[in-house]
Short mmCIF file of C-alpha atoms in Angstrom, two decimals:
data_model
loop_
_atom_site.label_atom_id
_atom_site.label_comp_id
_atom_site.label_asym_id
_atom_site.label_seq_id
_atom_site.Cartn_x
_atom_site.Cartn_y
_atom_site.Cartn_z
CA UNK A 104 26.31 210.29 89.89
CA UNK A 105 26.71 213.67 91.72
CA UNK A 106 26.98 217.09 90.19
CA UNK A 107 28.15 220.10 91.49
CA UNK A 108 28.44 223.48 90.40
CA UNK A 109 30.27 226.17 91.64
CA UNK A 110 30.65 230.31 90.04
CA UNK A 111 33.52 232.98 90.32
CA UNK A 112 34.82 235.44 88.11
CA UNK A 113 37.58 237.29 86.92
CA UNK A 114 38.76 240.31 84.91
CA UNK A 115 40.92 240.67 81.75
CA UNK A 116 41.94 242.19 78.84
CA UNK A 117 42.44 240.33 75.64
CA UNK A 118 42.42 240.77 71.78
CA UNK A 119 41.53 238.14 69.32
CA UNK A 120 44.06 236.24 67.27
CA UNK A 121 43.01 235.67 63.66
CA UNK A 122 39.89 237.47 63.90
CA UNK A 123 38.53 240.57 61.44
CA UNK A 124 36.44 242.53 63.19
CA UNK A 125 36.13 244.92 66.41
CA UNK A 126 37.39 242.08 69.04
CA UNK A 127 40.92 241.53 67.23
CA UNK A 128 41.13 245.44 69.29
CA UNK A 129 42.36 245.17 72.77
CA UNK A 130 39.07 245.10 74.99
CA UNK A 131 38.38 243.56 78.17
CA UNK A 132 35.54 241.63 80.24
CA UNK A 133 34.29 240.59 83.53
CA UNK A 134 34.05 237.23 82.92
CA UNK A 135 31.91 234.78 84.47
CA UNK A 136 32.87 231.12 85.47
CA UNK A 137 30.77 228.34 86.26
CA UNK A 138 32.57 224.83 86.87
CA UNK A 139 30.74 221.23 87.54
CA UNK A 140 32.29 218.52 88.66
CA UNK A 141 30.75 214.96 88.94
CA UNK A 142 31.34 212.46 91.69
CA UNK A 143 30.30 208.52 91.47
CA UNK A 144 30.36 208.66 95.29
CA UNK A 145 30.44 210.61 98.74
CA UNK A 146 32.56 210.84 101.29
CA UNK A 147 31.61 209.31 104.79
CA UNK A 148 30.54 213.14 105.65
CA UNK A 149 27.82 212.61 102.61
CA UNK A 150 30.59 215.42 100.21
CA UNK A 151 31.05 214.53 97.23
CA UNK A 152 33.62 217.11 96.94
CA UNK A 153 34.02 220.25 99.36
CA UNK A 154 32.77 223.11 97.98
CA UNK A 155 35.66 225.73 99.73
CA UNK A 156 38.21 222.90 97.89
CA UNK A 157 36.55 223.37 94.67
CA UNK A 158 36.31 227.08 95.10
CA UNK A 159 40.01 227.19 96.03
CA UNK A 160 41.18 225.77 93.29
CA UNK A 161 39.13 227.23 90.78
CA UNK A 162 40.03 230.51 92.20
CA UNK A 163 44.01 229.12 92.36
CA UNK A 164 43.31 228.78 88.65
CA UNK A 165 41.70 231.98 87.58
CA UNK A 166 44.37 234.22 89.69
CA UNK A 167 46.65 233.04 86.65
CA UNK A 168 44.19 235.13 84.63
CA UNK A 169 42.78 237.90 86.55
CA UNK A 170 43.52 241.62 86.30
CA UNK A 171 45.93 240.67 83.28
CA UNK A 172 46.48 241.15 79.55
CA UNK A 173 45.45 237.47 78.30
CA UNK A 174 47.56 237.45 75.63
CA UNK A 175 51.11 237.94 77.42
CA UNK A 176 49.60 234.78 79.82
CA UNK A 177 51.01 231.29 78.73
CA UNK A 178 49.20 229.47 76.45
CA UNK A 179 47.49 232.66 75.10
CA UNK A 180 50.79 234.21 74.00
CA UNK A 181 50.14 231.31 71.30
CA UNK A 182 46.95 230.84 71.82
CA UNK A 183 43.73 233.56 70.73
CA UNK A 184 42.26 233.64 74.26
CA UNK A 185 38.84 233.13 72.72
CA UNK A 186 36.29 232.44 75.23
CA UNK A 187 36.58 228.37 74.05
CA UNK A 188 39.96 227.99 74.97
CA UNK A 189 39.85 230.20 78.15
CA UNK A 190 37.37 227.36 78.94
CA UNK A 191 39.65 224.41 77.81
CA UNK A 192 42.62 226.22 79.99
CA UNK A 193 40.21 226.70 83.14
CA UNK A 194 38.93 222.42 82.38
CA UNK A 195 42.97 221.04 82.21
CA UNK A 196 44.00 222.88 84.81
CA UNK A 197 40.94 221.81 87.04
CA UNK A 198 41.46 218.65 86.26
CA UNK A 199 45.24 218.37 87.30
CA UNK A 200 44.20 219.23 90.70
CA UNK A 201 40.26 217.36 91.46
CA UNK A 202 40.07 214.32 89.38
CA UNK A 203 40.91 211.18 91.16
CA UNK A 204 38.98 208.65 90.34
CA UNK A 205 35.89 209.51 91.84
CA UNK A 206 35.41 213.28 91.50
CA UNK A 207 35.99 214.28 87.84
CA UNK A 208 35.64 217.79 86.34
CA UNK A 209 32.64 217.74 84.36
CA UNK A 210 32.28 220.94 82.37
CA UNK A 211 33.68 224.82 82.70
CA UNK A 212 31.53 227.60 81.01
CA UNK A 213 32.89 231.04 80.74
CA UNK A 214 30.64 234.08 80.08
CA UNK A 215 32.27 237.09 78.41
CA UNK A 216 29.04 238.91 78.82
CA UNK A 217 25.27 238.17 80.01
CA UNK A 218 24.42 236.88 77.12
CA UNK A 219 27.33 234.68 75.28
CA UNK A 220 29.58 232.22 76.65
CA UNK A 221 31.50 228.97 75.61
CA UNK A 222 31.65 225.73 77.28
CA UNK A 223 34.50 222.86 77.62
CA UNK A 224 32.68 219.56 78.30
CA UNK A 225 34.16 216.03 79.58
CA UNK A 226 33.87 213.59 76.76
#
């Protein structure tokens, strides 16, 4: 199998649903996004997956979140937009677009700062 990995970012505000403490406050972060993807195979070009189609539609995705307040942004107007399910969001939605049999989504890791983040992982 192949694995690829690709990073962007983007910028939101956010406060925590259910949570005592400081982050049920409005607050913000530059998030970090790393997504993998695994392929069984590659194209005739040797790909298994472009990386300018994997960054466009992980970018696609994240312009749904960027430079907004997460919690007015369907499914976090439900949802806390925890770092874990800003991860499970980014995953589904990848997947809807690159899975096909052969290229899969793999895993999506979001950093709220340099030092924490949450992953989604492909069972």
């Amino acid at each position: 199998m192949f694995l690829l990995k690709i990073q962007s970012h983007f910028a939101a505000a956010h406060n925590l649903i259910h949570y005592q403490g400081d982050c049920e406050n409005l607050h913000g972060h530059n998030w970090k996004v790393e997504v993998e993807v695994g392929a069984h195979e590659l194209d005739k070009a040797g790909l298994a997956v472009d990386f300018k189609v994997l960054k466009r539609e992980t970018n696609r995705v994240l312009d749904l979140l960027d430079h907004k307040y997460l919690n007015e942004v369907k499914p976090f107007d439900e949802l806390s937009p925890s770092s874990e399910n800003i991860a499970c969001f980014v995953f589904e939605q990848l997947c809807e677009s690159l899975n096909d049999g052969n290229v899969f989504v793999k895993r999506v890791t979001v950093w709220e700062s340099d030092n924490a983040c949450a992953s989604y992982v492909a069972d």
